[in-house]
Short mmCIF file of C-alpha atoms in Angstrom, two decimals:
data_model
loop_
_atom_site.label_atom_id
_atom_site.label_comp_id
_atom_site.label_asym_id
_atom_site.label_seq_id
_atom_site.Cartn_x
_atom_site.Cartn_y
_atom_site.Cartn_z
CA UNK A 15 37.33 -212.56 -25.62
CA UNK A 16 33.77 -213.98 -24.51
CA UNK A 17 32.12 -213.71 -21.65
CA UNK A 18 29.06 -214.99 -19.65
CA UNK A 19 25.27 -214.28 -21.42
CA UNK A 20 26.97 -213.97 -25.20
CA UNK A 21 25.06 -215.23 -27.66
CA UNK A 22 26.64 -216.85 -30.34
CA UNK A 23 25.59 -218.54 -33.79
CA UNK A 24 27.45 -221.22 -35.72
CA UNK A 25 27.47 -219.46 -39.22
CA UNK A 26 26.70 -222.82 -41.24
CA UNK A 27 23.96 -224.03 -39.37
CA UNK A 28 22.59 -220.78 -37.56
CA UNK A 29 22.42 -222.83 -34.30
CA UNK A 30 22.44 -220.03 -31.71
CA UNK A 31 23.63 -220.93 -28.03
CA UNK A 32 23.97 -218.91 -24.67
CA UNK A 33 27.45 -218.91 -23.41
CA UNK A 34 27.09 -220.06 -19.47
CA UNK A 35 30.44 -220.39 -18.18
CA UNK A 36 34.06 -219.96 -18.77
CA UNK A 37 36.94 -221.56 -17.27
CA UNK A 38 39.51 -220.81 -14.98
CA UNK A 39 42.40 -220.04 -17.93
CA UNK A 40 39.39 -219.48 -20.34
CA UNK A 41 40.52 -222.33 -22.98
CA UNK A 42 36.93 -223.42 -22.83
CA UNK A 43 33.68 -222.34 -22.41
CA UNK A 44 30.42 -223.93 -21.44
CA UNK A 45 26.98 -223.02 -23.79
CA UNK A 46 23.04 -223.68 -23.42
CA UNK A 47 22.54 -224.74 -27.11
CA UNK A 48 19.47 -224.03 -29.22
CA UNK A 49 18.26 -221.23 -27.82
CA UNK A 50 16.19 -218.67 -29.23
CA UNK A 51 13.78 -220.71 -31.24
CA UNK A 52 17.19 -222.29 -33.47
CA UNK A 53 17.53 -225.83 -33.89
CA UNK A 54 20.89 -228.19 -32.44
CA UNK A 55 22.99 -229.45 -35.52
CA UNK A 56 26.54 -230.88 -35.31
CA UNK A 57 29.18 -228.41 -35.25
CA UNK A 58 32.47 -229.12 -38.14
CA UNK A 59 35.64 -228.69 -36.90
CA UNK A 60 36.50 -225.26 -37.60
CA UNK A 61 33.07 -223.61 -38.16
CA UNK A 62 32.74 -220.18 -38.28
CA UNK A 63 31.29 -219.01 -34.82
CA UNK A 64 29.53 -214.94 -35.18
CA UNK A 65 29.11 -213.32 -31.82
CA UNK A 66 25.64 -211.70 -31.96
CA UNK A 67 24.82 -210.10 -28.49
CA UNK A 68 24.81 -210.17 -24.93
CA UNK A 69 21.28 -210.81 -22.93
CA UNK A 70 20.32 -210.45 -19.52
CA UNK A 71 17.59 -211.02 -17.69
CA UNK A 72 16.23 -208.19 -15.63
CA UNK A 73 17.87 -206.68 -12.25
CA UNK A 74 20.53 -209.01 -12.41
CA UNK A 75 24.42 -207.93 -11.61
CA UNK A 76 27.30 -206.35 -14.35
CA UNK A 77 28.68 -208.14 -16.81
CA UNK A 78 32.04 -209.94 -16.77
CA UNK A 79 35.13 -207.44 -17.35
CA UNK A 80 37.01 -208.04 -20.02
CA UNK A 81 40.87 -207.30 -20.02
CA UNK A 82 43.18 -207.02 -23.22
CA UNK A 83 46.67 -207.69 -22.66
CA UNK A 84 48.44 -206.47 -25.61
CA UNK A 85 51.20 -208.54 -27.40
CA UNK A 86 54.77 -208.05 -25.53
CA UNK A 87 57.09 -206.13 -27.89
CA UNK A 88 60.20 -204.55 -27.29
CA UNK A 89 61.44 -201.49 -29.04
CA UNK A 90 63.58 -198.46 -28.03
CA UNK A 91 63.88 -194.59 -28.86
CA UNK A 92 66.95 -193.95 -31.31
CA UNK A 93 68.96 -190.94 -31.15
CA UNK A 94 69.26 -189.17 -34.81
CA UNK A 95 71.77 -186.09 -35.35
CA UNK A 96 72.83 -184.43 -38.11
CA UNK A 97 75.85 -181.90 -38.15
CA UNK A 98 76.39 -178.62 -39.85
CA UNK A 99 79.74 -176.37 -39.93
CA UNK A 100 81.20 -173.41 -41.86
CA UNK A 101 84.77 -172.38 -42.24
CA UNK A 102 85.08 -169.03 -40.81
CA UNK A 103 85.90 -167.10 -44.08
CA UNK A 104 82.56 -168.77 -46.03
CA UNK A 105 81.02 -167.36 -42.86
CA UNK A 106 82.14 -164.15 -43.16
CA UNK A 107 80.96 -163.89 -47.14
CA UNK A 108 78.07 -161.95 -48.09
CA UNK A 109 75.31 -163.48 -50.26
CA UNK A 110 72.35 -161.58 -51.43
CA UNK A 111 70.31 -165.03 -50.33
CA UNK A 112 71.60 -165.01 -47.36
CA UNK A 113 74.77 -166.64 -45.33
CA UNK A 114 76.26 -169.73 -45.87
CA UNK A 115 75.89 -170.72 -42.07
CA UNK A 116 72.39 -170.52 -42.83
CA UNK A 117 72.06 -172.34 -45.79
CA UNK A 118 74.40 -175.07 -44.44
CA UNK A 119 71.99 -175.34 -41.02
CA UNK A 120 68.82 -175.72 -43.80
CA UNK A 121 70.44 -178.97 -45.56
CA UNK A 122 71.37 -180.51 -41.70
CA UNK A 123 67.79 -179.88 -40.97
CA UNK A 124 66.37 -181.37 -44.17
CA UNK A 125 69.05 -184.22 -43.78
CA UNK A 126 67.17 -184.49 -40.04
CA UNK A 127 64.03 -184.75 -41.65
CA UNK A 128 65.18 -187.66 -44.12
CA UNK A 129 66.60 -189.75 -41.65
CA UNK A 130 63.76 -189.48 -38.82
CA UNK A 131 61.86 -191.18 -42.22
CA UNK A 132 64.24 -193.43 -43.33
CA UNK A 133 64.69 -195.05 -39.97
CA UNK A 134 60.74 -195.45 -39.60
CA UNK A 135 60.76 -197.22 -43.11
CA UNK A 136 63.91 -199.44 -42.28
CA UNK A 137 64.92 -199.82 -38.86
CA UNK A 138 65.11 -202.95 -36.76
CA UNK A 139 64.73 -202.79 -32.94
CA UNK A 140 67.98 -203.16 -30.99
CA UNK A 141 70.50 -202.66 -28.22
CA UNK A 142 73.98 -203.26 -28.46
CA UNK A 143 77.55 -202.76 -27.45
CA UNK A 144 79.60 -200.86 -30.39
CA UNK A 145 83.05 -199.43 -30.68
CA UNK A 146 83.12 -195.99 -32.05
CA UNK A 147 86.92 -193.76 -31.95
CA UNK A 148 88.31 -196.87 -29.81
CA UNK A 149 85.56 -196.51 -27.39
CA UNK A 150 82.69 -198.53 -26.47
CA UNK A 151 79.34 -197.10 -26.48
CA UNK A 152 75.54 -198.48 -26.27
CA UNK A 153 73.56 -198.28 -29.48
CA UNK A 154 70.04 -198.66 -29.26
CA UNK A 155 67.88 -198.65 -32.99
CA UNK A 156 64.13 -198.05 -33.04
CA UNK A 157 61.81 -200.34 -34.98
CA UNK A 158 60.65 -199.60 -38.53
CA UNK A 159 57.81 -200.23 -40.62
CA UNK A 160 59.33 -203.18 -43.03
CA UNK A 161 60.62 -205.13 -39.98
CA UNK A 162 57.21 -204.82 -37.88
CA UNK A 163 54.99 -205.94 -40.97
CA UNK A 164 57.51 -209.02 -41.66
CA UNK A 165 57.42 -209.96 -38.08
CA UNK A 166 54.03 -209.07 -36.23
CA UNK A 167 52.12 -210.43 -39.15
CA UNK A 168 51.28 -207.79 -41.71
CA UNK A 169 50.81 -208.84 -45.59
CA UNK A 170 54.04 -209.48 -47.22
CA UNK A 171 53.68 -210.77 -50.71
CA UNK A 172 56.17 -210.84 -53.63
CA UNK A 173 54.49 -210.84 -57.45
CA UNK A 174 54.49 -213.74 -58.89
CA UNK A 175 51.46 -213.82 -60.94
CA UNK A 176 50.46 -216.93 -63.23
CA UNK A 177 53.57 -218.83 -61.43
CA UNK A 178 55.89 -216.58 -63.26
CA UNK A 179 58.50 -214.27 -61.03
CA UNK A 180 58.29 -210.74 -61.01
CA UNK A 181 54.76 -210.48 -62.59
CA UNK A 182 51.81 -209.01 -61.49
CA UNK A 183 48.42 -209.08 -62.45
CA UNK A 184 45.16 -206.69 -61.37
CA UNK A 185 43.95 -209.77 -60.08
CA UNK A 186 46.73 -210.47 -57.94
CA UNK A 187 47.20 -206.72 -56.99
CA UNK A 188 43.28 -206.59 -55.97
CA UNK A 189 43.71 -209.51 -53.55
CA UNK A 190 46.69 -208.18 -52.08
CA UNK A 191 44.82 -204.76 -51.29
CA UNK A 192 41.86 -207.02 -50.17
CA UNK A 193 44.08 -208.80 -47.45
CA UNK A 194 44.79 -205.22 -46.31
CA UNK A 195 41.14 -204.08 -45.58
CA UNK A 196 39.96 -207.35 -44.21
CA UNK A 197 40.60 -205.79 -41.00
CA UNK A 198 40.67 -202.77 -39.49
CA UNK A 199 41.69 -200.97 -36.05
CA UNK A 200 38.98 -200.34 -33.40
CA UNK A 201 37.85 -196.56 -33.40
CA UNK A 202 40.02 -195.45 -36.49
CA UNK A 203 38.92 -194.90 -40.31
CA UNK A 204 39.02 -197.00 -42.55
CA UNK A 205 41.77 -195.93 -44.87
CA UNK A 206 44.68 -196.69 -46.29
CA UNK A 207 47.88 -195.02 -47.82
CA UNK A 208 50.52 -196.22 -50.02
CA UNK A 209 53.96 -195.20 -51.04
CA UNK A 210 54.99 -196.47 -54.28
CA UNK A 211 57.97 -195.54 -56.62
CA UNK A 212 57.38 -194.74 -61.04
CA UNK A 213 57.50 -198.16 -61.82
CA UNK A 214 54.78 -199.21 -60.08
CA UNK A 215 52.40 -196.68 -61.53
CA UNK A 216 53.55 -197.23 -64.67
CA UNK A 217 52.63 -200.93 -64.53
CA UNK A 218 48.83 -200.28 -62.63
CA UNK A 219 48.79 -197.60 -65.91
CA UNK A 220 49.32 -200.50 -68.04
CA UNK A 221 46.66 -203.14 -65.84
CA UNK A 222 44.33 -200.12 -66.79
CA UNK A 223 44.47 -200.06 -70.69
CA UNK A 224 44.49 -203.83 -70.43
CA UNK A 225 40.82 -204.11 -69.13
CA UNK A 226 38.65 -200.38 -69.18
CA UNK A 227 36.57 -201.64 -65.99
CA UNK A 228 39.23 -200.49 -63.89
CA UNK A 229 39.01 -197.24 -62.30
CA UNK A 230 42.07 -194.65 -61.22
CA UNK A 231 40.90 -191.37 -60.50
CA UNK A 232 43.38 -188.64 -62.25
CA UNK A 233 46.40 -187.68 -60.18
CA UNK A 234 47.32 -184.54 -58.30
CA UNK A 235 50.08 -182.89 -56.75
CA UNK A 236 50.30 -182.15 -53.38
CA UNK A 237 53.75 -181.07 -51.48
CA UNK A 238 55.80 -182.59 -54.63
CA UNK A 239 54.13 -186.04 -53.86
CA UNK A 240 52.10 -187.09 -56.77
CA UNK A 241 48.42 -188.59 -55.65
CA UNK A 242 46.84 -190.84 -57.38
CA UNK A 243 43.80 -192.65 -55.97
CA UNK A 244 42.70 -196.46 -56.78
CA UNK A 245 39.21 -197.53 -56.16
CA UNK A 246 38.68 -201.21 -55.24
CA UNK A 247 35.61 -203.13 -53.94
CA UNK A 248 37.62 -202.98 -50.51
CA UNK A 249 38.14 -199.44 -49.90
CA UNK A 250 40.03 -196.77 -51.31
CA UNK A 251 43.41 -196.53 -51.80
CA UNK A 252 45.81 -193.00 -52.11
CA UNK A 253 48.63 -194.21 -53.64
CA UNK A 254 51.85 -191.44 -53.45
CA UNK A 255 54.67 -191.51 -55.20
CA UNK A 256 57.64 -191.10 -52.82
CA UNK A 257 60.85 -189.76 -53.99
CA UNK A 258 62.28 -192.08 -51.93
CA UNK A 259 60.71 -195.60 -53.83
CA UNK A 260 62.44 -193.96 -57.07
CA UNK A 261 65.84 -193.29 -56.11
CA UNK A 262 66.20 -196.61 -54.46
CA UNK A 263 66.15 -198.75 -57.49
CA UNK A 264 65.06 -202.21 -55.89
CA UNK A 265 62.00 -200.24 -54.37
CA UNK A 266 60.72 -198.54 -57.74
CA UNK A 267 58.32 -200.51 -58.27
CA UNK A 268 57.44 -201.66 -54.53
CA UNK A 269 53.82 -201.07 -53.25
CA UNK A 270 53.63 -200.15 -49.12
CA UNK A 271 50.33 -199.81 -47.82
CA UNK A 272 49.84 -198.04 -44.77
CA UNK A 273 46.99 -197.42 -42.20
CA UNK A 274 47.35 -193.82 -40.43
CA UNK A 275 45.81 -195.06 -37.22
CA UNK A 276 48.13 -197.62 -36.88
CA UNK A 277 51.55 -195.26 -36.73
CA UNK A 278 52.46 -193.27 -33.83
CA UNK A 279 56.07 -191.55 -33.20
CA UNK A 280 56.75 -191.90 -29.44
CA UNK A 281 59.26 -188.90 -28.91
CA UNK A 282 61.80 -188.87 -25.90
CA UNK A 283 63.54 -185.65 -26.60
CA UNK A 284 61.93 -183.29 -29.42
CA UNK A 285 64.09 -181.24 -31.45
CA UNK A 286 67.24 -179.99 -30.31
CA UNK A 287 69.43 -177.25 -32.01
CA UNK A 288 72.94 -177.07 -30.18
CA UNK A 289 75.35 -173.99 -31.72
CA UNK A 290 79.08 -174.70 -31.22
CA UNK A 291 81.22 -171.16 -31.15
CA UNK A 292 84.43 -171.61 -32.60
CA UNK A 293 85.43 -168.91 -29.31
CA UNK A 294 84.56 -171.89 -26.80
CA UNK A 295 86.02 -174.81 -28.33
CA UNK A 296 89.65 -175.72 -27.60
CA UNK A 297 90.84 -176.91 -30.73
CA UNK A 298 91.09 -173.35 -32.37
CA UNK A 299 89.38 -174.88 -35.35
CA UNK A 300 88.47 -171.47 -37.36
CA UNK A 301 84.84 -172.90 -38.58
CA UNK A 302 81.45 -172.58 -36.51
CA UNK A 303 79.66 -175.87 -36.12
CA UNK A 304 76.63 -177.17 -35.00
CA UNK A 305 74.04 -180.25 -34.73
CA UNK A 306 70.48 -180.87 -34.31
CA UNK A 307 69.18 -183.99 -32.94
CA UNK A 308 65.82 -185.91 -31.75
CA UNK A 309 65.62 -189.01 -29.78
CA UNK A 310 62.40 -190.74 -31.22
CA UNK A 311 61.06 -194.08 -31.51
CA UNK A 312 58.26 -195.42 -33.89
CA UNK A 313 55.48 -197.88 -32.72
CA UNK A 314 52.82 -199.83 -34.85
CA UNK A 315 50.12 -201.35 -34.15
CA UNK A 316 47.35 -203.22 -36.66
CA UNK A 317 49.71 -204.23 -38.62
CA UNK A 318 47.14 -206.27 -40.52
CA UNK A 319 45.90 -203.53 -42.10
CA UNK A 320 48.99 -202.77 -43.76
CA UNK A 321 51.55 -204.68 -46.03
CA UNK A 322 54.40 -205.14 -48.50
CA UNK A 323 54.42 -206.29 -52.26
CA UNK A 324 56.94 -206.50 -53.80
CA UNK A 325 59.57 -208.03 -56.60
CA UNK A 326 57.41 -206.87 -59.28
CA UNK A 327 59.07 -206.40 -62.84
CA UNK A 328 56.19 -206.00 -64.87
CA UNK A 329 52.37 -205.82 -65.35
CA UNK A 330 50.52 -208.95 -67.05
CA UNK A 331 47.29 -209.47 -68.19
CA UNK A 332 44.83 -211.41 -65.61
CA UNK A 333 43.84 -214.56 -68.41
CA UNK A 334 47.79 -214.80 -69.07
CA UNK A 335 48.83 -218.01 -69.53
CA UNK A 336 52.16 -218.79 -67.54
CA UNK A 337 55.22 -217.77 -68.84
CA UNK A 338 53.22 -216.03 -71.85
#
């Protein structure tokens, strides 16, 4: 957004001009060219224009305010429960590691936990009418990850190095992780995550012995994740290898690069634990049951900073020749 008293400098030419005025539905501005000792030169269409400062002169008024409407996005919390129940004679069993009610509540919890991540990996933003047990009920889905990078313009690229499908290069992978870093959001870090599957680090393993300049610091474990860390001219990437990527095979060898700053969880009801006693229910069903559930919805923002390759088979060497 520019405002009165900027300074700007066509990149090319290193012309420098005083904005002056703006208009009404600011689609055009008015400038004092060649200030500041620079020269006028004639300005190509589509030359780079660097904002270098504001300057005032002495005991004059504010500056113009600047307002930032955000883009207009719609997206909506999602309710996500998981069940647990226990026949009354398991129930009544004694373990020496505990009861099975408890060990059954454990895996509806952890099932929680996978789904509140699956649905910020995959879901797609909407709000419907659907029939569930002959009755009609309003669904509403939160948005994920893959659908905001595809559709608020993160970087989505599939490998395809050297014109041949499914191949991918260092070369390839580097520019990829460049597009990623060329930006970054206002106040945050700048640093980026990635979930990949085997595959994947099996094929930067093999971009490594092709050319020894490349450096991969060693991996380590943390919370079962393996770490491993790529260092580019860009920034550095953490690349973790997400149980996830492996068991879904068409995602093995996928590489998602994330920005932290650039994920939030907006949460409408936080978790819920609801017991169901077999005494209160009237269907005399002899089993205790119960079901945990949070109503959550996932926003992004930046999403240049992050992206998607993917459709790689295998690694190739960067002087390759096509379909070698």
């Amino acid at each position: 957004t520019w405002i009165r008293n900027t300074i700007v400098m066509v990149h090319s030419t290193g012309e420098q001009m005083m904005i002056t005025g703006i208009s009404a539905d600011r689609k055009s501005i008015t400038v004092t060219r060649g200030i500041c000792g620079s020269v006028p030169a004639a300005i190509a269409d589509g030359a780079e224009i660097v904002r270098v400062a504001t300057a005032f002169a002495e005991a004059t008024g504010g500056a113009d305010s600047i307002v930032e409407n955000g883009e207009n996005r719609t997206s909506y919390v999602q309710i996500i429960k998981c069940a647990w129940g226990v026949s009354g004679t398991a129930q009544a069993v004694s373990y020496h590691t505990g009861t099975k009610l408890t060990e059954t509540k454990a895996q509806a919890m952890q099932q929680l936990t996978e789904s509140l991540e699956t649905a910020a990996l995959f879901s797609r933003p909407s709000r419907s009418m659907v029939i569930v047990d002959g009755k009609a009920v309003e669904l509403r889905t939160t948005t994920g990850l893959q659908y905001a990078i595809e559709t608020y313009g993160g970087n989505y690229m599939t490998a395809a190095s050297n014109a041949v499908a499914g191949r991918l290069n260092y070369a390839d992978l580097t520019a990829f992780i460049k597009s990623c870093f060329d930006y970054n959001i206002k106040g945050e870090q700048n640093e980026r995550l990635a979930f990949v599957g085997n595959s994947f680090i099996l094929f930067l393993q093999q971009m490594v012995r092709d050319n020894s300049s490349y450096q991969i610091a060693a991996g380590e474990s943390q919370y079962g994740i393996k770490v491993t860390k790529l260092i580019t001219p860009f920034g550095d990437l953490s690349l973790l290898t997400h149980p996830m990527f492996n068991e879904i095979a068409s995602m093995n060898a996928d590489l998602w690069v994330l920005h932290p700053g650039g994920m939030k969880r907006r949460e409408l009801r936080g978790l819920e634990v609801t017991n169901v006693d077999k005494a209160s229910r009237s269907d005399a069903l002899d089993a205790t049951q119960g079901y945990a559930l949070m109503e959550v919805g996932y926003q992004f923002t930046g999403l240049r900073t992050m992206g998607i390759l993917t459709g790689t088979t295998h690694a190739g060497a960067e002087t390759a020749l096509p379909g070698a």
